[in-house]
Every structure is written in structure tokens, then in C-alpha cells.
C-alpha positions as protocol buffer text, in pm:
chain_id: "A"
residue {
  index: 1
  type: UNK
  ca { x: 8251 y: 11415 z: 8960 }
}
residue {
  index: 2
  type: UNK
  ca { x: 8308 y: 11145 z: 8705 }
}
residue {
  index: 3
  type: UNK
  ca { x: 8650 y: 10990 z: 8718 }
}
residue {
  index: 4
  type: UNK
  ca { x: 8762 y: 10750 z: 8446 }
}
residue {
  index: 5
  type: UNK
  ca { x: 9029 y: 10606 z: 8673 }
}
residue {
  index: 6
  type: UNK
  ca { x: 9150 y: 10655 z: 9027 }
}
residue {
  index: 7
  type: UNK
  ca { x: 9348 y: 10974 z: 9070 }
}
residue {
  index: 8
  type: UNK
  ca { x: 9616 y: 11071 z: 9319 }
}
residue {
  index: 9
  type: UNK
  ca { x: 9675 y: 11437 z: 9396 }
}
residue {
  index: 10
  type: UNK
  ca { x: 9954 y: 11647 z: 9537 }
}
residue {
  index: 11
  type: UNK
  ca { x: 9967 y: 12010 z: 9645 }
}
residue {
  index: 12
  type: UNK
  ca { x: 10315 y: 12154 z: 9609 }
}
residue {
  index: 13
  type: UNK
  ca { x: 10411 y: 12359 z: 9915 }
}
residue {
  index: 14
  type: UNK
  ca { x: 10778 y: 12270 z: 9935 }
}
residue {
  index: 15
  type: UNK
  ca { x: 10952 y: 12582 z: 9808 }
}
residue {
  index: 16
  type: UNK
  ca { x: 11156 y: 12842 z: 9989 }
}
residue {
  index: 17
  type: UNK
  ca { x: 10932 y: 13138 z: 9889 }
}
residue {
  index: 18
  type: UNK
  ca { x: 11227 y: 13374 z: 9855 }
}
residue {
  index: 19
  type: UNK
  ca { x: 11006 y: 13652 z: 9715 }
}
residue {
  index: 20
  type: UNK
  ca { x: 10768 y: 13612 z: 10011 }
}
residue {
  index: 21
  type: UNK
  ca { x: 11046 y: 13686 z: 10260 }
}
residue {
  index: 22
  type: UNK
  ca { x: 11078 y: 13309 z: 10297 }
}
residue {
  index: 23
  type: UNK
  ca { x: 10739 y: 13282 z: 10461 }
}
residue {
  index: 24
  type: UNK
  ca { x: 10581 y: 12945 z: 10397 }
}
residue {
  index: 25
  type: UNK
  ca { x: 10336 y: 13036 z: 10122 }
}
residue {
  index: 26
  type: UNK
  ca { x: 10088 y: 12760 z: 10186 }
}
residue {
  index: 27
  type: UNK
  ca { x: 10044 y: 12880 z: 10544 }
}
residue {
  index: 28
  type: UNK
  ca { x: 10023 y: 13253 z: 10469 }
}
residue {
  index: 29
  type: UNK
  ca { x: 9674 y: 13388 z: 10543 }
}
residue {
  index: 30
  type: UNK
  ca { x: 9475 y: 13505 z: 10240 }
}
residue {
  index: 31
  type: UNK
  ca { x: 9122 y: 13632 z: 10303 }
}
residue {
  index: 32
  type: UNK
  ca { x: 9119 y: 13472 z: 10649 }
}
residue {
  index: 33
  type: UNK
  ca { x: 9234 y: 13126 z: 10540 }
}
residue {
  index: 34
  type: UNK
  ca { x: 9571 y: 12960 z: 10497 }
}
residue {
  index: 35
  type: UNK
  ca { x: 9647 y: 12979 z: 10125 }
}
residue {
  index: 36
  type: UNK
  ca { x: 9674 y: 12601 z: 10092 }
}
residue {
  index: 37
  type: UNK
  ca { x: 9308 y: 12576 z: 10199 }
}
residue {
  index: 38
  type: UNK
  ca { x: 9198 y: 12700 z: 9855 }
}
residue {
  index: 39
  type: UNK
  ca { x: 9407 y: 12436 z: 9681 }
}
residue {
  index: 40
  type: UNK
  ca { x: 9265 y: 12164 z: 9907 }
}
residue {
  index: 41
  type: UNK
  ca { x: 8908 y: 12277 z: 9837 }
}
residue {
  index: 42
  type: UNK
  ca { x: 8971 y: 12274 z: 9463 }
}
residue {
  index: 43
  type: UNK
  ca { x: 9148 y: 11938 z: 9435 }
}
residue {
  index: 44
  type: UNK
  ca { x: 8967 y: 11716 z: 9687 }
}
residue {
  index: 45
  type: UNK
  ca { x: 8652 y: 11661 z: 9473 }
}
residue {
  index: 46
  type: UNK
  ca { x: 8854 y: 11513 z: 9184 }
}
residue {
  index: 47
  type: UNK
  ca { x: 9111 y: 11291 z: 9357 }
}
residue {
  index: 48
  type: UNK
  ca { x: 9094 y: 10963 z: 9546 }
}
residue {
  index: 49
  type: UNK
  ca { x: 9395 y: 11037 z: 9765 }
}
residue {
  index: 50
  type: UNK
  ca { x: 9576 y: 11361 z: 9841 }
}
residue {
  index: 51
  type: UNK
  ca { x: 9927 y: 11443 z: 9958 }
}
residue {
  index: 52
  type: UNK
  ca { x: 10080 y: 11772 z: 10065 }
}
residue {
  index: 53
  type: UNK
  ca { x: 10442 y: 11817 z: 9962 }
}
residue {
  index: 54
  type: UNK
  ca { x: 10617 y: 12035 z: 10219 }
}
residue {
  index: 55
  type: UNK
  ca { x: 10974 y: 12069 z: 10342 }
}
residue {
  index: 56
  type: UNK
  ca { x: 10914 y: 12308 z: 10631 }
}
residue {
  index: 57
  type: UNK
  ca { x: 10651 y: 12345 z: 10903 }
}
residue {
  index: 58
  type: UNK
  ca { x: 10553 y: 11981 z: 10867 }
}
residue {
  index: 59
  type: UNK
  ca { x: 10349 y: 11987 z: 11189 }
}
residue {
  index: 60
  type: UNK
  ca { x: 10138 y: 12276 z: 11061 }
}
residue {
  index: 61
  type: UNK
  ca { x: 10067 y: 12102 z: 10732 }
}
residue {
  index: 62
  type: UNK
  ca { x: 9971 y: 11780 z: 10909 }
}
residue {
  index: 63
  type: UNK
  ca { x: 9686 y: 11972 z: 11075 }
}
residue {
  index: 64
  type: UNK
  ca { x: 9504 y: 11969 z: 10738 }
}
residue {
  index: 65
  type: UNK
  ca { x: 9465 y: 11592 z: 10784 }
}
residue {
  index: 66
  type: UNK
  ca { x: 9632 y: 11475 z: 10464 }
}
residue {
  index: 67
  type: UNK
  ca { x: 9963 y: 11288 z: 10447 }
}
residue {
  index: 68
  type: UNK
  ca { x: 10259 y: 11525 z: 10426 }
}
residue {
  index: 69
  type: UNK
  ca { x: 10550 y: 11412 z: 10209 }
}
residue {
  index: 70
  type: UNK
  ca { x: 10890 y: 11576 z: 10185 }
}
residue {
  index: 71
  type: UNK
  ca { x: 11130 y: 11590 z: 9894 }
}
residue {
  index: 72
  type: UNK
  ca { x: 11362 y: 11293 z: 9863 }
}
residue {
  index: 73
  type: UNK
  ca { x: 11651 y: 11540 z: 9858 }
}
residue {
  index: 74
  type: UNK
  ca { x: 11730 y: 11826 z: 10091 }
}
residue {
  index: 75
  type: UNK
  ca { x: 11840 y: 12093 z: 9844 }
}
residue {
  index: 76
  type: UNK
  ca { x: 11498 y: 12243 z: 9766 }
}
residue {
  index: 77
  type: UNK
  ca { x: 11532 y: 12121 z: 9408 }
}
residue {
  index: 78
  type: UNK
  ca { x: 11211 y: 12281 z: 9286 }
}
residue {
  index: 79
  type: UNK
  ca { x: 10867 y: 12157 z: 9182 }
}
residue {
  index: 80
  type: UNK
  ca { x: 10990 y: 11842 z: 9010 }
}
residue {
  index: 81
  type: UNK
  ca { x: 11135 y: 11719 z: 9339 }
}
residue {
  index: 82
  type: UNK
  ca { x: 10791 y: 11752 z: 9495 }
}
residue {
  index: 83
  type: UNK
  ca { x: 10632 y: 11573 z: 9201 }
}
residue {
  index: 84
  type: UNK
  ca { x: 10887 y: 11295 z: 9235 }
}
residue {
  index: 85
  type: UNK
  ca { x: 10811 y: 11259 z: 9607 }
}
residue {
  index: 86
  type: UNK
  ca { x: 10442 y: 11227 z: 9521 }
}
residue {
  index: 87
  type: UNK
  ca { x: 10510 y: 10968 z: 9252 }
}
residue {
  index: 88
  type: UNK
  ca { x: 10686 y: 10760 z: 9516 }
}
residue {
  index: 89
  type: UNK
  ca { x: 10393 y: 10788 z: 9756 }
}
residue {
  index: 90
  type: UNK
  ca { x: 10086 y: 10764 z: 9536 }
}
residue {
  index: 91
  type: UNK
  ca { x: 9882 y: 10452 z: 9467 }
}
residue {
  index: 92
  type: UNK
  ca { x: 9699 y: 10534 z: 9142 }
}
residue {
  index: 93
  type: UNK
  ca { x: 9776 y: 10556 z: 8770 }
}
residue {
  index: 94
  type: UNK
  ca { x: 9739 y: 10933 z: 8739 }
}
residue {
  index: 95
  type: UNK
  ca { x: 9884 y: 11211 z: 8955 }
}
residue {
  index: 96
  type: UNK
  ca { x: 9719 y: 11554 z: 8954 }
}
residue {
  index: 97
  type: UNK
  ca { x: 9956 y: 11834 z: 9059 }
}
residue {
  index: 98
  type: UNK
  ca { x: 9862 y: 12181 z: 9181 }
}
residue {
  index: 99
  type: UNK
  ca { x: 10054 y: 12451 z: 9371 }
}
residue {
  index: 100
  type: UNK
  ca { x: 9964 y: 12596 z: 9709 }
}
residue {
  index: 101
  type: UNK
  ca { x: 9969 y: 12960 z: 9597 }
}
residue {
  index: 102
  type: UNK
  ca { x: 9695 y: 12989 z: 9331 }
}
residue {
  index: 103
  type: UNK
  ca { x: 9371 y: 13047 z: 9522 }
}
residue {
  index: 104
  type: UNK
  ca { x: 9153 y: 13111 z: 9216 }
}
residue {
  index: 105
  type: UNK
  ca { x: 9190 y: 12772 z: 9047 }
}
residue {
  index: 106
  type: UNK
  ca { x: 8849 y: 12600 z: 9035 }
}
residue {
  index: 107
  type: UNK
  ca { x: 8778 y: 12230 z: 9068 }
}
residue {
  index: 108
  type: UNK
  ca { x: 8633 y: 12212 z: 8715 }
}
residue {
  index: 109
  type: UNK
  ca { x: 8961 y: 12325 z: 8560 }
}
residue {
  index: 110
  type: UNK
  ca { x: 9153 y: 12057 z: 8746 }
}
residue {
  index: 111
  type: UNK
  ca { x: 8902 y: 11801 z: 8622 }
}
residue {
  index: 112
  type: UNK
  ca { x: 8965 y: 11927 z: 8268 }
}
residue {
  index: 113
  type: UNK
  ca { x: 9336 y: 11848 z: 8304 }
}
residue {
  index: 114
  type: UNK
  ca { x: 9249 y: 11494 z: 8408 }
}
residue {
  index: 115
  type: UNK
  ca { x: 8995 y: 11451 z: 8126 }
}
residue {
  index: 116
  type: UNK
  ca { x: 9218 y: 11589 z: 7852 }
}
residue {
  index: 117
  type: UNK
  ca { x: 9513 y: 11370 z: 7947 }
}
residue {
  index: 118
  type: UNK
  ca { x: 9285 y: 11069 z: 7928 }
}
residue {
  index: 119
  type: UNK
  ca { x: 9112 y: 11176 z: 7607 }
}
residue {
  index: 120
  type: UNK
  ca { x: 9442 y: 11233 z: 7428 }
}
residue {
  index: 121
  type: UNK
  ca { x: 9613 y: 10927 z: 7577 }
}
residue {
  index: 122
  type: UNK
  ca { x: 9894 y: 11163 z: 7678 }
}
residue {
  index: 123
  type: UNK
  ca { x: 10164 y: 11104 z: 7937 }
}
residue {
  index: 124
  type: UNK
  ca { x: 10127 y: 11457 z: 8067 }
}
residue {
  index: 125
  type: UNK
  ca { x: 9859 y: 11727 z: 8037 }
}
residue {
  index: 126
  type: UNK
  ca { x: 9975 y: 12077 z: 8129 }
}
residue {
  index: 127
  type: UNK
  ca { x: 9773 y: 12395 z: 8177 }
}
residue {
  index: 128
  type: UNK
  ca { x: 9820 y: 12667 z: 7912 }
}
residue {
  index: 129
  type: UNK
  ca { x: 9679 y: 13019 z: 7949 }
}
residue {
  index: 130
  type: UNK
  ca { x: 9707 y: 13117 z: 7581 }
}
residue {
  index: 131
  type: UNK
  ca { x: 10053 y: 13267 z: 7624 }
}
residue {
  index: 132
  type: UNK
  ca { x: 10253 y: 13026 z: 7835 }
}
residue {
  index: 133
  type: UNK
  ca { x: 10227 y: 12694 z: 8009 }
}
residue {
  index: 134
  type: UNK
  ca { x: 10178 y: 12667 z: 8384 }
}
residue {
  index: 135
  type: UNK
  ca { x: 10374 y: 12350 z: 8451 }
}
residue {
  index: 136
  type: UNK
  ca { x: 10280 y: 12314 z: 8817 }
}
residue {
  index: 137
  type: UNK
  ca { x: 9922 y: 12247 z: 8703 }
}
residue {
  index: 138
  type: UNK
  ca { x: 9942 y: 11906 z: 8541 }
}
residue {
  index: 139
  type: UNK
  ca { x: 9803 y: 11557 z: 8526 }
}
residue {
  index: 140
  type: UNK
  ca { x: 10067 y: 11291 z: 8467 }
}
residue {
  index: 141
  type: UNK
  ca { x: 10091 y: 10919 z: 8418 }
}
residue {
  index: 142
  type: UNK
  ca { x: 10256 y: 10777 z: 8728 }
}
residue {
  index: 143
  type: UNK
  ca { x: 10463 y: 10535 z: 8517 }
}
residue {
  index: 144
  type: UNK
  ca { x: 10690 y: 10835 z: 8455 }
}
residue {
  index: 145
  type: UNK
  ca { x: 10844 y: 10798 z: 8801 }
}
residue {
  index: 146
  type: UNK
  ca { x: 11165 y: 10632 z: 8680 }
}
residue {
  index: 147
  type: UNK
  ca { x: 11205 y: 10885 z: 8401 }
}
residue {
  index: 148
  type: UNK
  ca { x: 11178 y: 11170 z: 8650 }
}
residue {
  index: 149
  type: UNK
  ca { x: 11417 y: 11000 z: 8889 }
}
residue {
  index: 150
  type: UNK
  ca { x: 11678 y: 10975 z: 8613 }
}
residue {
  index: 151
  type: UNK
  ca { x: 11619 y: 11335 z: 8505 }
}
residue {
  index: 152
  type: UNK
  ca { x: 11670 y: 11471 z: 8858 }
}
residue {
  index: 153
  type: UNK
  ca { x: 11974 y: 11247 z: 8910 }
}
residue {
  index: 154
  type: UNK
  ca { x: 12135 y: 11422 z: 8614 }
}
residue {
  index: 155
  type: UNK
  ca { x: 12102 y: 11752 z: 8802 }
}
residue {
  index: 156
  type: UNK
  ca { x: 11822 y: 11875 z: 8576 }
}
residue {
  index: 157
  type: UNK
  ca { x: 11549 y: 12102 z: 8715 }
}
residue {
  index: 158
  type: UNK
  ca { x: 11362 y: 12254 z: 8420 }
}
residue {
  index: 159
  type: UNK
  ca { x: 11012 y: 12114 z: 8399 }
}
residue {
  index: 160
  type: UNK
  ca { x: 10948 y: 12187 z: 8032 }
}
residue {
  index: 161
  type: UNK
  ca { x: 11266 y: 12009 z: 7928 }
}
residue {
  index: 162
  type: UNK
  ca { x: 11142 y: 11698 z: 8106 }
}
residue {
  index: 163
  type: UNK
  ca { x: 10802 y: 11730 z: 7939 }
}
residue {
  index: 164
  type: UNK
  ca { x: 10971 y: 11722 z: 7599 }
}
residue {
  index: 165
  type: UNK
  ca { x: 11094 y: 11368 z: 7668 }
}
residue {
  index: 166
  type: UNK
  ca { x: 10733 y: 11247 z: 7676 }
}
residue {
  index: 167
  type: UNK
  ca { x: 10399 y: 11259 z: 7497 }
}
residue {
  index: 168
  type: UNK
  ca { x: 10262 y: 11578 z: 7648 }
}
residue {
  index: 169
  type: UNK
  ca { x: 9979 y: 11816 z: 7562 }
}
residue {
  index: 170
  type: UNK
  ca { x: 9881 y: 12170 z: 7649 }
}
residue {
  index: 171
  type: UNK
  ca { x: 9530 y: 12214 z: 7786 }
}
residue {
  index: 172
  type: UNK
  ca { x: 9392 y: 12548 z: 7672 }
}
residue {
  index: 173
  type: UNK
  ca { x: 9260 y: 12775 z: 7947 }
}
residue {
  index: 174
  type: UNK
  ca { x: 9306 y: 13095 z: 7745 }
}
residue {
  index: 175
  type: UNK
  ca { x: 8945 y: 13193 z: 7819 }
}
residue {
  index: 176
  type: UNK
  ca { x: 9027 y: 13204 z: 8191 }
}
residue {
  index: 177
  type: UNK
  ca { x: 9384 y: 13324 z: 8249 }
}
residue {
  index: 178
  type: UNK
  ca { x: 9276 y: 13455 z: 8589 }
}
residue {
  index: 179
  type: UNK
  ca { x: 9273 y: 13098 z: 8718 }
}
residue {
  index: 180
  type: UNK
  ca { x: 9652 y: 13118 z: 8729 }
}
residue {
  index: 181
  type: UNK
  ca { x: 9684 y: 13432 z: 8940 }
}
residue {
  index: 182
  type: UNK
  ca { x: 9932 y: 13324 z: 9200 }
}
residue {
  index: 183
  type: UNK
  ca { x: 10075 y: 13494 z: 9503 }
}
residue {
  index: 184
  type: UNK
  ca { x: 10452 y: 13520 z: 9515 }
}
residue {
  index: 185
  type: UNK
  ca { x: 10506 y: 13841 z: 9710 }
}
residue {
  index: 186
  type: UNK
  ca { x: 10355 y: 14020 z: 10009 }
}
residue {
  index: 187
  type: UNK
  ca { x: 10246 y: 14298 z: 9771 }
}
residue {
  index: 188
  type: UNK
  ca { x: 10052 y: 14052 z: 9556 }
}
residue {
  index: 189
  type: UNK
  ca { x: 9898 y: 13906 z: 9869 }
}
residue {
  index: 190
  type: UNK
  ca { x: 9766 y: 14247 z: 9969 }
}
residue {
  index: 191
  type: UNK
  ca { x: 9661 y: 14343 z: 9616 }
}
residue {
  index: 192
  type: UNK
  ca { x: 9465 y: 14027 z: 9542 }
}
residue {
  index: 193
  type: UNK
  ca { x: 9303 y: 14023 z: 9884 }
}
residue {
  index: 194
  type: UNK
  ca { x: 9162 y: 14371 z: 9819 }
}
residue {
  index: 195
  type: UNK
  ca { x: 9019 y: 14260 z: 9485 }
}
residue {
  index: 196
  type: UNK
  ca { x: 8863 y: 13945 z: 9621 }
}
């Protein structure tokens, strides 16, 4: 695919998955594959380097043959901590972020996030399903690293509040809200597997 500039990518798999009985969501089997496999397949075609952000089961994640990075802090501070870890590791001007638990997100939609950030000269491009934003699907300018460091140092965690400090845009995916079907519970895992 066409890339205007070199892109780094990160798959967020660093949470505690409380609603999944604390199972590591990226490693949970969905339709015979570890859930993170779907995220890898979607993101690899549009990035020049890829990191997996994980705070548990590091050895398992290393078997996917991409560098595994952990949060800089040990309090499971949420998605922004994973984004910050990736900003410290990446080598390119743009970071594409995707979660490990949304197996229906296609490559083309991730490319759209990259393209719209570039086209609008925005700091951050965030997915929007017509009703709400999905902040763990975003393309961000990696120069925001210091801003995010300061934000986390203040004890802040809310992603949208950080967005508001920058030039950010919503990228409209209202025609395809199913892209954002994610798996947070064992019931959802079973339900979506049946439908697939």
C-alpha cells in the first residue's frame, strides 16, 4: 500500500482484562487463532515497524516475532501507557495504534486513519463509528511523546482529555461500525465466534 511517510505501529495488549477473568486477551483463542493474530494481519501491510505492547506473558508474545515492549510504569495505567511505551521505542514520524481484541478491523481502515491524519495535517486521527470515538484506533504524530509523558506524570489517564490538548480529528467509519466489535468477555468471545 502507498505510504506517504514511514509508519510505526503498536498493538496494545497490555491490559488486565478484568472482564475476561484476567485472561490475556491477545492470547485468547478466537476461531482457532490467538486474538492478536488478527491485529497483526491487519496492521502489518501498512507499517514499517511493529511493536507489541504487553505487560504479561512476554515470552508468549515474543513468539509472534515482533519486539515486545512493556509499559514504563508498573501500575497498568491503561492504553495511554502503552502508547507512551511505543512512542519511546518507535523510529518513525507517525505511530499507528490498534488494540489486540478487535478481530474484524481491516487493513484498509487502518490505512484510512494514516491517510486522514496526513491529509488534514492533524496531530492525531481517531476512529469514529458515528456515535462515539474509538480512541485505541488512532494515528498520531510521534512528536507528541513529551506531551503524553507530562500528561501521564500528572496522574491523568483519560485519552479524550489528552486529545483535546492537540489538533485532532475524527475519522468517520459510521458506514462500518462492525469494524469495532471487540471482545471483552468470555460470552462475547463465544457469541462472535458463532457468528463468524
